[in-house]
Amino acid sequence: MWSFTVVKGGAGLEVKVDRGNGTVVEIERKWADDHGGDRTDERDDD
């Protein structure tokens, strides 16, 4: 099994795929902070 992360705008999806038949096993939402990166929010709540 292998996984890759699709990142757009600070949020990402980690997709785990079965190598044998290429089916998606799991999709998990990730944030940049999970990987030690910076997460920036476009929203300003002030």
PDB file of C-alpha atoms in Angstrom:
ATOM      1  CA  MET A   1       0.000   0.000   0.000  1.00  0.00           C
ATOM      2  CA  TRP A   2       1.159   3.525  -0.686  1.00  0.00           C
ATOM      3  CA  SER A   3      -0.200   6.955   0.088  1.00  0.00           C
ATOM      4  CA  PHE A   4       0.096  10.457  -1.234  1.00  0.00           C
ATOM      5  CA  THR A   5      -1.190  13.797  -0.023  1.00  0.00           C
ATOM      6  CA  VAL A   6      -3.087  16.222  -2.220  1.00  0.00           C
ATOM      7  CA  VAL A   7      -2.731  19.738  -0.824  1.00  0.00           C
ATOM      8  CA  LYS A   8      -4.693  22.804  -1.848  1.00  0.00           C
ATOM      9  CA  GLY A   9      -4.901  26.040   0.111  1.00  0.00           C
ATOM     10  CA  GLY A  10      -3.348  24.672   3.318  1.00  0.00           C
ATOM     11  CA  ALA A  11      -5.705  21.697   3.597  1.00  0.00           C
ATOM     12  CA  GLY A  12      -4.864  18.335   2.152  1.00  0.00           C
ATOM     13  CA  LEU A  13      -6.263  14.891   1.653  1.00  0.00           C
ATOM     14  CA  GLU A  14      -4.089  11.869   2.322  1.00  0.00           C
ATOM     15  CA  VAL A  15      -5.133   9.129  -0.069  1.00  0.00           C
ATOM     16  CA  LYS A  16      -4.090   5.538   0.622  1.00  0.00           C
ATOM     17  CA  VAL A  17      -4.188   3.233  -2.388  1.00  0.00           C
ATOM     18  CA  ASP A  18      -3.886  -0.548  -2.573  1.00  0.00           C
ATOM     19  CA  ARG A  19      -0.932  -1.368  -4.837  1.00  0.00           C
ATOM     20  CA  GLY A  20      -2.431  -4.662  -5.959  1.00  0.00           C
ATOM     21  CA  ASN A  21      -5.603  -3.444  -7.640  1.00  0.00           C
ATOM     22  CA  GLY A  22      -5.254   0.340  -7.434  1.00  0.00           C
ATOM     23  CA  THR A  23      -8.384   0.893  -5.368  1.00  0.00           C
ATOM     24  CA  VAL A  24      -8.565   3.707  -2.842  1.00  0.00           C
ATOM     25  CA  VAL A  25      -8.503   2.247   0.664  1.00  0.00           C
ATOM     26  CA  GLU A  26      -8.767   5.363   2.804  1.00  0.00           C
ATOM     27  CA  ILE A  27      -9.001   9.120   2.399  1.00  0.00           C
ATOM     28  CA  GLU A  28      -8.104  11.241   5.403  1.00  0.00           C
ATOM     29  CA  ARG A  29      -8.224  15.016   5.720  1.00  0.00           C
ATOM     30  CA  LYS A  30      -4.904  16.563   6.707  1.00  0.00           C
ATOM     31  CA  TRP A  31      -3.877  20.059   7.647  1.00  0.00           C
ATOM     32  CA  ALA A  32      -0.477  21.605   7.086  1.00  0.00           C
ATOM     33  CA  ASP A  33       0.195  21.588  10.854  1.00  0.00           C
ATOM     34  CA  ASP A  34       0.021  17.779  10.860  1.00  0.00           C
ATOM     35  CA  HIS A  35       3.199  17.793   8.793  1.00  0.00           C
ATOM     36  CA  GLY A  36       4.974  20.584  10.656  1.00  0.00           C
ATOM     37  CA  GLY A  37       4.086  23.172   8.010  1.00  0.00           C
ATOM     38  CA  ASP A  38       2.262  26.442   8.250  1.00  0.00           C
ATOM     39  CA  ARG A  39      -1.477  26.650   7.903  1.00  0.00           C
ATOM     40  CA  THR A  40      -2.807  29.974   6.750  1.00  0.00           C
ATOM     41  CA  ASP A  41      -6.431  30.936   7.040  1.00  0.00           C
ATOM     42  CA  GLU A  42      -7.882  33.344   4.520  1.00  0.00           C
ATOM     43  CA  ARG A  43     -10.682  34.234   6.932  1.00  0.00           C
ATOM     44  CA  ASP A  44     -10.314  37.129   9.371  1.00  0.00           C
ATOM     45  CA  ASP A  45     -12.695  36.915  12.324  1.00  0.00           C
ATOM     46  CA  ASP A  46     -11.850  40.274  13.924  1.00  0.00           C
TER      47      ASP A  46
END
